[in-house]
Amino acid sequence: MNLVAQTSTCEVPSEVAQTLVREVPTHESQTKVCATQILHGLKRRLGRERRRRKVGRAYDMALEIARVIPKGSEVLDVGCGNGFIAHHLSAILGTNVSGIDVMDKTEAPVTYRRYDLKQFPAPDNSFDAVLLCYVLHHAQDAALVLKEVRRVLREGGLAIIYEDIPQSWWDKGVCLVHNFLWRRRTGSCTFRTDSEWCSQFSHSGFELVKNRALSRTRNITHLVARRTFVIRRAD
């Protein structure tokens, strides 16, 4: 009996052989895996950077707004969006800043209430300050919004307003693009000049406390002239 001959004729089952072949990674498959991992890593990094910029810009604005509003003030953020400005401002002022918007897109832990575009979900004389951060140009009826602002503000209360201003041909072009991108979601935007906004505030029963130009480069992805207005309820 030839044991050597019997051993040499032992064969690996075809199913096992196919499995072994499939499990051996080829150069092409390894390249695809590496490329996929790199792309996923880049997407995660870009996502983190976008979140950092979003949260960071909101924090900078909250710090700026807090210089105008006394600590402990009750504040309403109209068109609060992701809610980060309200969230940061709550911590800075040591109070609860409420946010309202037509759609709930809040990412930060804030008190949110839905706004039906007719009346703020708040009683009369309930807030010391109201924020409208790049919101009024989206309003289909700015006079109605300002009427609601005046209604919910307490005597001597302040409204802090940020707006894009179509000052130059470049600014008008940026505002035109902004309107094109947003009109299907919120309706057509109405951008006004500095003097037009001041006139609107006066007609709505407010007096101007501060009117300050802001740098175009505070948001490098949206280079446009900006102004911040601080107005007080005129009684």
PDB file of C-alpha atoms in Angstrom:
ATOM      1  CA  MET A   1       0.000   0.000   0.000  1.00  0.00           C
ATOM      2  CA  ASN A   2       1.484   3.333  -1.089  1.00  0.00           C
ATOM      3  CA  LEU A   3       0.559   5.986   1.538  1.00  0.00           C
ATOM      4  CA  VAL A   4       2.459   8.699  -0.293  1.00  0.00           C
ATOM      5  CA  ALA A   5       0.474   8.136  -3.453  1.00  0.00           C
ATOM      6  CA  GLN A   6      -2.813   8.178  -1.564  1.00  0.00           C
ATOM      7  CA  THR A   7      -1.924  11.433   0.191  1.00  0.00           C
ATOM      8  CA  SER A   8      -0.893  13.196  -3.024  1.00  0.00           C
ATOM      9  CA  THR A   9      -4.185  12.377  -4.700  1.00  0.00           C
ATOM     10  CA  CYS A  10      -6.288  14.056  -1.937  1.00  0.00           C
ATOM     11  CA  GLU A  11      -8.305  16.889  -3.518  1.00  0.00           C
ATOM     12  CA  VAL A  12      -9.834  20.069  -2.010  1.00  0.00           C
ATOM     13  CA  PRO A  13     -13.617  20.208  -2.569  1.00  0.00           C
ATOM     14  CA  SER A  14     -14.592  22.630  -5.337  1.00  0.00           C
ATOM     15  CA  GLU A  15     -16.918  24.673  -3.029  1.00  0.00           C
ATOM     16  CA  VAL A  16     -14.061  25.291  -0.573  1.00  0.00           C
ATOM     17  CA  ALA A  17     -11.696  26.224  -3.373  1.00  0.00           C
ATOM     18  CA  GLN A  18     -14.159  28.794  -4.785  1.00  0.00           C
ATOM     19  CA  THR A  19     -14.636  30.325  -1.323  1.00  0.00           C
ATOM     20  CA  LEU A  20     -10.889  30.654  -0.864  1.00  0.00           C
ATOM     21  CA  VAL A  21     -10.553  32.328  -4.254  1.00  0.00           C
ATOM     22  CA  ARG A  22     -13.360  34.765  -3.463  1.00  0.00           C
ATOM     23  CA  GLU A  23     -11.834  35.707  -0.099  1.00  0.00           C
ATOM     24  CA  VAL A  24      -8.448  36.617  -1.570  1.00  0.00           C
ATOM     25  CA  PRO A  25      -8.636  40.439  -2.051  1.00  0.00           C
ATOM     26  CA  THR A  26      -7.564  41.706  -5.431  1.00  0.00           C
ATOM     27  CA  HIS A  27      -5.624  44.921  -5.982  1.00  0.00           C
ATOM     28  CA  GLU A  28      -8.683  46.488  -7.633  1.00  0.00           C
ATOM     29  CA  SER A  29     -11.002  45.689  -4.701  1.00  0.00           C
ATOM     30  CA  GLN A  30      -8.455  47.000  -2.195  1.00  0.00           C
ATOM     31  CA  THR A  31      -8.207  50.264  -4.158  1.00  0.00           C
ATOM     32  CA  LYS A  32     -12.004  50.679  -4.172  1.00  0.00           C
ATOM     33  CA  VAL A  33     -12.188  50.066  -0.420  1.00  0.00           C
ATOM     34  CA  CYS A  34      -9.455  52.626   0.251  1.00  0.00           C
ATOM     35  CA  ALA A  35     -11.107  55.222  -2.003  1.00  0.00           C
ATOM     36  CA  THR A  36     -14.484  54.684  -0.295  1.00  0.00           C
ATOM     37  CA  GLN A  37     -12.940  55.063   3.156  1.00  0.00           C
ATOM     38  CA  ILE A  38     -11.161  58.265   2.107  1.00  0.00           C
ATOM     39  CA  LEU A  39     -14.376  59.748   0.669  1.00  0.00           C
ATOM     40  CA  HIS A  40     -16.354  58.886   3.794  1.00  0.00           C
ATOM     41  CA  GLY A  41     -13.603  60.435   5.923  1.00  0.00           C
ATOM     42  CA  LEU A  42     -13.665  63.639   3.870  1.00  0.00           C
ATOM     43  CA  LYS A  43     -17.470  63.857   4.106  1.00  0.00           C
ATOM     44  CA  ARG A  44     -17.320  63.472   7.893  1.00  0.00           C
ATOM     45  CA  ARG A  45     -14.603  66.129   8.150  1.00  0.00           C
ATOM     46  CA  LEU A  46     -16.520  68.566   5.927  1.00  0.00           C
ATOM     47  CA  GLY A  47     -19.682  67.928   7.933  1.00  0.00           C
ATOM     48  CA  ARG A  48     -17.831  68.698  11.179  1.00  0.00           C
ATOM     49  CA  GLU A  49     -16.385  71.906   9.717  1.00  0.00           C
ATOM     50  CA  ARG A  50     -19.816  73.064   8.532  1.00  0.00           C
ATOM     51  CA  ARG A  51     -21.276  72.414  11.985  1.00  0.00           C
ATOM     52  CA  ARG A  52     -18.413  74.275  13.651  1.00  0.00           C
ATOM     53  CA  ARG A  53     -18.862  77.306  11.393  1.00  0.00           C
ATOM     54  CA  LYS A  54     -22.633  77.268  11.910  1.00  0.00           C
ATOM     55  CA  VAL A  55     -22.369  77.012  15.686  1.00  0.00           C
ATOM     56  CA  GLY A  56     -19.466  79.481  15.793  1.00  0.00           C
ATOM     57  CA  ARG A  57     -21.282  82.153  13.746  1.00  0.00           C
ATOM     58  CA  ALA A  58     -24.336  81.772  15.987  1.00  0.00           C
ATOM     59  CA  TYR A  59     -22.167  82.196  19.092  1.00  0.00           C
ATOM     60  CA  ASP A  60     -20.548  85.348  17.701  1.00  0.00           C
ATOM     61  CA  MET A  61     -23.985  86.822  16.956  1.00  0.00           C
ATOM     62  CA  ALA A  62     -25.252  85.878  20.412  1.00  0.00           C
ATOM     63  CA  LEU A  63     -22.292  87.667  22.007  1.00  0.00           C
ATOM     64  CA  GLU A  64     -23.000  90.742  19.878  1.00  0.00           C
ATOM     65  CA  ILE A  65     -26.712  90.733  20.746  1.00  0.00           C
ATOM     66  CA  ALA A  66     -25.965  90.236  24.460  1.00  0.00           C
ATOM     67  CA  ARG A  67     -24.192  93.626  24.526  1.00  0.00           C
ATOM     68  CA  VAL A  68     -27.566  95.272  23.849  1.00  0.00           C
ATOM     69  CA  ILE A  69     -29.908  93.140  25.969  1.00  0.00           C
ATOM     70  CA  PRO A  70     -29.625  93.190  29.786  1.00  0.00           C
ATOM     71  CA  LYS A  71     -29.061  89.890  31.583  1.00  0.00           C
ATOM     72  CA  GLY A  72     -32.191  88.125  32.702  1.00  0.00           C
ATOM     73  CA  SER A  73     -34.275  89.575  29.859  1.00  0.00           C
ATOM     74  CA  GLU A  74     -36.991  87.445  28.330  1.00  0.00           C
ATOM     75  CA  VAL A  75     -36.252  87.165  24.621  1.00  0.00           C
ATOM     76  CA  LEU A  76     -38.115  85.885  21.561  1.00  0.00           C
ATOM     77  CA  ASP A  77     -36.148  84.799  18.484  1.00  0.00           C
ATOM     78  CA  VAL A  78     -38.403  85.157  15.423  1.00  0.00           C
ATOM     79  CA  GLY A  79     -37.354  82.834  12.599  1.00  0.00           C
ATOM     80  CA  CYS A  80     -35.018  80.950  14.925  1.00  0.00           C
ATOM     81  CA  GLY A  81     -33.945  78.393  12.280  1.00  0.00           C
ATOM     82  CA  ASN A  82     -31.501  75.901  13.788  1.00  0.00           C
ATOM     83  CA  GLY A  83     -31.891  77.529  17.213  1.00  0.00           C
ATOM     84  CA  PHE A  84     -28.190  78.008  17.976  1.00  0.00           C
ATOM     85  CA  ILE A  85     -28.435  81.799  18.450  1.00  0.00           C
ATOM     86  CA  ALA A  86     -31.263  81.331  20.959  1.00  0.00           C
ATOM     87  CA  HIS A  87     -29.367  78.503  22.660  1.00  0.00           C
ATOM     88  CA  HIS A  88     -26.132  80.495  23.084  1.00  0.00           C
ATOM     89  CA  LEU A  89     -27.986  83.644  24.115  1.00  0.00           C
ATOM     90  CA  SER A  90     -29.888  81.702  26.804  1.00  0.00           C
ATOM     91  CA  ALA A  91     -26.579  80.706  28.375  1.00  0.00           C
ATOM     92  CA  ILE A  92     -25.080  84.207  28.106  1.00  0.00           C
ATOM     93  CA  LEU A  93     -28.109  86.038  29.528  1.00  0.00           C
ATOM     94  CA  GLY A  94     -28.939  83.358  32.092  1.00  0.00           C
ATOM     95  CA  THR A  95     -32.527  83.115  30.902  1.00  0.00           C
ATOM     96  CA  ASN A  96     -34.720  81.101  28.547  1.00  0.00           C
ATOM     97  CA  VAL A  97     -34.770  82.448  24.981  1.00  0.00           C
ATOM     98  CA  SER A  98     -37.793  81.148  23.066  1.00  0.00           C
ATOM     99  CA  GLY A  99     -37.739  80.521  19.317  1.00  0.00           C
ATOM    100  CA  ILE A 100     -40.531  80.580  16.754  1.00  0.00           C
ATOM    101  CA  ASP A 101     -40.482  79.665  13.072  1.00  0.00           C
ATOM    102  CA  VAL A 102     -42.820  78.447  10.361  1.00  0.00           C
ATOM    103  CA  MET A 103     -41.049  75.070  10.304  1.00  0.00           C
ATOM    104  CA  ASP A 104     -39.288  73.223  13.102  1.00  0.00           C
ATOM    105  CA  LYS A 105     -35.671  72.916  11.963  1.00  0.00           C
ATOM    106  CA  THR A 106     -34.153  73.385  15.386  1.00  0.00           C
ATOM    107  CA  GLU A 107     -30.973  71.468  16.121  1.00  0.00           C
ATOM    108  CA  ALA A 108     -30.166  73.121  19.445  1.00  0.00           C
ATOM    109  CA  PRO A 109     -32.139  72.447  22.640  1.00  0.00           C
ATOM    110  CA  VAL A 110     -34.425  75.515  22.746  1.00  0.00           C
ATOM    111  CA  THR A 111     -38.067  76.234  23.532  1.00  0.00           C
ATOM    112  CA  TYR A 112     -39.669  76.167  20.077  1.00  0.00           C
ATOM    113  CA  ARG A 113     -43.179  77.166  19.035  1.00  0.00           C
ATOM    114  CA  ARG A 114     -44.635  77.139  15.540  1.00  0.00           C
ATOM    115  CA  TYR A 115     -45.481  80.456  13.895  1.00  0.00           C
ATOM    116  CA  ASP A 116     -48.519  80.437  11.566  1.00  0.00           C
ATOM    117  CA  LEU A 117     -47.455  83.629   9.703  1.00  0.00           C
ATOM    118  CA  LYS A 118     -50.430  85.482  11.206  1.00  0.00           C
ATOM    119  CA  GLN A 119     -49.813  85.871  14.917  1.00  0.00           C
ATOM    120  CA  PHE A 120     -46.862  85.149  17.177  1.00  0.00           C
ATOM    121  CA  PRO A 121     -47.688  82.324  19.609  1.00  0.00           C
ATOM    122  CA  ALA A 122     -47.211  84.642  22.598  1.00  0.00           C
ATOM    123  CA  PRO A 123     -49.404  86.958  24.695  1.00  0.00           C
ATOM    124  CA  ASP A 124     -49.222  90.762  24.658  1.00  0.00           C
ATOM    125  CA  ASN A 125     -46.346  92.475  26.505  1.00  0.00           C
ATOM    126  CA  SER A 126     -44.527  89.193  27.177  1.00  0.00           C
ATOM    127  CA  PHE A 127     -40.924  89.873  26.089  1.00  0.00           C
ATOM    128  CA  ASP A 128     -38.191  92.385  26.854  1.00  0.00           C
ATOM    129  CA  ALA A 129     -36.526  91.879  23.472  1.00  0.00           C
ATOM    130  CA  VAL A 130     -37.282  90.345  20.081  1.00  0.00           C
ATOM    131  CA  LEU A 131     -34.678  89.129  17.563  1.00  0.00           C
ATOM    132  CA  LEU A 132     -35.131  89.123  13.784  1.00  0.00           C
ATOM    133  CA  CYS A 133     -31.837  87.850  12.404  1.00  0.00           C
ATOM    134  CA  TYR A 134     -31.955  88.046   8.584  1.00  0.00           C
ATOM    135  CA  VAL A 135     -35.672  87.287   8.692  1.00  0.00           C
ATOM    136  CA  LEU A 136     -37.658  90.382   7.689  1.00  0.00           C
ATOM    137  CA  HIS A 137     -36.715  90.202   3.996  1.00  0.00           C
ATOM    138  CA  HIS A 138     -38.471  86.814   3.900  1.00  0.00           C
ATOM    139  CA  ALA A 139     -41.714  88.239   5.321  1.00  0.00           C
ATOM    140  CA  GLN A 140     -44.501  88.581   2.789  1.00  0.00           C
ATOM    141  CA  ASP A 141     -45.922  91.348   4.989  1.00  0.00           C
ATOM    142  CA  ALA A 142     -43.165  93.062   6.970  1.00  0.00           C
ATOM    143  CA  ALA A 143     -45.660  95.541   8.472  1.00  0.00           C
ATOM    144  CA  LEU A 144     -47.678  92.653   9.952  1.00  0.00           C
ATOM    145  CA  VAL A 145     -44.541  91.058  11.437  1.00  0.00           C
ATOM    146  CA  LEU A 146     -43.468  94.365  12.983  1.00  0.00           C
ATOM    147  CA  LYS A 147     -46.992  94.854  14.349  1.00  0.00           C
ATOM    148  CA  GLU A 148     -46.651  91.493  16.104  1.00  0.00           C
ATOM    149  CA  VAL A 149     -43.197  92.455  17.380  1.00  0.00           C
ATOM    150  CA  ARG A 150     -44.683  95.619  18.884  1.00  0.00           C
ATOM    151  CA  ARG A 151     -47.562  93.649  20.428  1.00  0.00           C
ATOM    152  CA  VAL A 152     -45.395  91.135  22.298  1.00  0.00           C
ATOM    153  CA  LEU A 153     -42.784  93.683  23.432  1.00  0.00           C
ATOM    154  CA  ARG A 154     -43.087  95.189  26.876  1.00  0.00           C
ATOM    155  CA  GLU A 155     -42.928  98.947  27.349  1.00  0.00           C
ATOM    156  CA  GLY A 156     -39.457 100.141  26.404  1.00  0.00           C
ATOM    157  CA  GLY A 157     -38.670  96.740  24.863  1.00  0.00           C
ATOM    158  CA  LEU A 158     -36.093  96.412  22.084  1.00  0.00           C
ATOM    159  CA  ALA A 159     -36.092  94.656  18.728  1.00  0.00           C
ATOM    160  CA  ILE A 160     -32.695  93.692  17.297  1.00  0.00           C
ATOM    161  CA  ILE A 161     -32.785  93.303  13.529  1.00  0.00           C
ATOM    162  CA  TYR A 162     -30.136  92.080  11.081  1.00  0.00           C
ATOM    163  CA  GLU A 163     -30.677  92.601   7.371  1.00  0.00           C
ATOM    164  CA  ASP A 164     -28.917  92.216   4.008  1.00  0.00           C
ATOM    165  CA  ILE A 165     -28.864  95.587   2.241  1.00  0.00           C
ATOM    166  CA  PRO A 166     -28.870  95.975  -1.597  1.00  0.00           C
ATOM    167  CA  GLN A 167     -26.346  98.803  -1.466  1.00  0.00           C
ATOM    168  CA  SER A 168     -24.257  98.248  -4.622  1.00  0.00           C
ATOM    169  CA  TRP A 169     -24.692  96.359  -7.883  1.00  0.00           C
ATOM    170  CA  TRP A 170     -22.812  93.441  -6.270  1.00  0.00           C
ATOM    171  CA  ASP A 171     -25.157  93.410  -3.276  1.00  0.00           C
ATOM    172  CA  LYS A 172     -28.190  93.518  -5.557  1.00  0.00           C
ATOM    173  CA  GLY A 173     -26.831  90.512  -7.445  1.00  0.00           C
ATOM    174  CA  VAL A 174     -26.273  88.543  -4.219  1.00  0.00           C
ATOM    175  CA  CYS A 175     -29.794  89.422  -3.044  1.00  0.00           C
ATOM    176  CA  LEU A 176     -31.191  88.323  -6.416  1.00  0.00           C
ATOM    177  CA  VAL A 177     -29.514  84.921  -6.084  1.00  0.00           C
ATOM    178  CA  HIS A 178     -30.710  84.623  -2.480  1.00  0.00           C
ATOM    179  CA  ASN A 179     -34.275  85.342  -3.606  1.00  0.00           C
ATOM    180  CA  PHE A 180     -34.018  82.712  -6.368  1.00  0.00           C
ATOM    181  CA  LEU A 181     -32.860  80.083  -3.860  1.00  0.00           C
ATOM    182  CA  TRP A 182     -35.524  80.858  -1.238  1.00  0.00           C
ATOM    183  CA  ARG A 183     -38.654  81.998  -3.048  1.00  0.00           C
ATOM    184  CA  ARG A 184     -40.083  78.484  -3.431  1.00  0.00           C
ATOM    185  CA  ARG A 185     -39.718  77.859   0.296  1.00  0.00           C
ATOM    186  CA  THR A 186     -40.737  81.158   1.853  1.00  0.00           C
ATOM    187  CA  GLY A 187     -42.048  83.232  -1.051  1.00  0.00           C
ATOM    188  CA  SER A 188     -40.317  86.132  -2.765  1.00  0.00           C
ATOM    189  CA  CYS A 189     -37.833  88.100  -0.660  1.00  0.00           C
ATOM    190  CA  THR A 190     -38.064  91.880  -0.318  1.00  0.00           C
ATOM    191  CA  PHE A 191     -34.719  93.544   0.274  1.00  0.00           C
ATOM    192  CA  ARG A 192     -34.791  97.189   1.328  1.00  0.00           C
ATOM    193  CA  THR A 193     -32.211  99.934   1.597  1.00  0.00           C
ATOM    194  CA  ASP A 194     -31.115 101.404   4.905  1.00  0.00           C
ATOM    195  CA  SER A 195     -33.455 104.398   4.590  1.00  0.00           C
ATOM    196  CA  GLU A 196     -36.382 102.227   3.482  1.00  0.00           C
ATOM    197  CA  TRP A 197     -36.062 100.048   6.589  1.00  0.00           C
ATOM    198  CA  CYS A 198     -35.841 103.096   8.851  1.00  0.00           C
ATOM    199  CA  SER A 199     -39.011 104.468   7.265  1.00  0.00           C
ATOM    200  CA  GLN A 200     -40.761 101.094   7.742  1.00  0.00           C
ATOM    201  CA  PHE A 201     -39.799 100.982  11.422  1.00  0.00           C
ATOM    202  CA  SER A 202     -41.101 104.502  11.998  1.00  0.00           C
ATOM    203  CA  HIS A 203     -44.434 103.738  10.300  1.00  0.00           C
ATOM    204  CA  SER A 204     -44.760 100.596  12.464  1.00  0.00           C
ATOM    205  CA  GLY A 205     -44.500 102.558  15.730  1.00  0.00           C
ATOM    206  CA  PHE A 206     -40.801 102.183  16.573  1.00  0.00           C
ATOM    207  CA  GLU A 207     -38.029 104.633  17.254  1.00  0.00           C
ATOM    208  CA  LEU A 208     -34.490 103.973  16.034  1.00  0.00           C
ATOM    209  CA  VAL A 209     -31.930 103.392  18.785  1.00  0.00           C
ATOM    210  CA  LYS A 210     -28.984 102.188  16.723  1.00  0.00           C
ATOM    211  CA  ASN A 211     -28.171 101.704  13.048  1.00  0.00           C
ATOM    212  CA  ARG A 212     -24.790 100.157  12.299  1.00  0.00           C
ATOM    213  CA  ALA A 213     -23.110  98.836   9.155  1.00  0.00           C
ATOM    214  CA  LEU A 214     -21.591  95.341   9.323  1.00  0.00           C
ATOM    215  CA  SER A 215     -18.708  93.858   7.371  1.00  0.00           C
ATOM    216  CA  ARG A 216     -19.475  91.924   4.206  1.00  0.00           C
ATOM    217  CA  THR A 217     -16.826  89.361   5.137  1.00  0.00           C
ATOM    218  CA  ARG A 218     -18.447  88.210   8.373  1.00  0.00           C
ATOM    219  CA  ASN A 219     -19.821  85.369   6.209  1.00  0.00           C
ATOM    220  CA  ILE A 220     -17.469  84.666   3.301  1.00  0.00           C
ATOM    221  CA  THR A 221     -20.036  82.416   1.606  1.00  0.00           C
ATOM    222  CA  HIS A 222     -22.555  85.282   1.440  1.00  0.00           C
ATOM    223  CA  LEU A 223     -20.677  88.513   0.681  1.00  0.00           C
ATOM    224  CA  VAL A 224     -23.270  91.252   0.908  1.00  0.00           C
ATOM    225  CA  ALA A 225     -23.700  94.594   2.685  1.00  0.00           C
ATOM    226  CA  ARG A 226     -25.393  94.174   6.061  1.00  0.00           C
ATOM    227  CA  ARG A 227     -26.779  96.370   8.784  1.00  0.00           C
ATOM    228  CA  THR A 228     -28.028  95.841  12.293  1.00  0.00           C
ATOM    229  CA  PHE A 229     -30.875  97.959  13.629  1.00  0.00           C
ATOM    230  CA  VAL A 230     -31.913  98.327  17.244  1.00  0.00           C
ATOM    231  CA  ILE A 231     -35.401  99.761  17.569  1.00  0.00           C
ATOM    232  CA  ARG A 232     -37.570 100.515  20.579  1.00  0.00           C
ATOM    233  CA  ARG A 233     -41.306 100.423  20.935  1.00  0.00           C
ATOM    234  CA  ALA A 234     -42.471 104.030  20.834  1.00  0.00           C
ATOM    235  CA  ASP A 235     -45.250 104.600  23.389  1.00  0.00           C
TER     236      ASP A 235
END
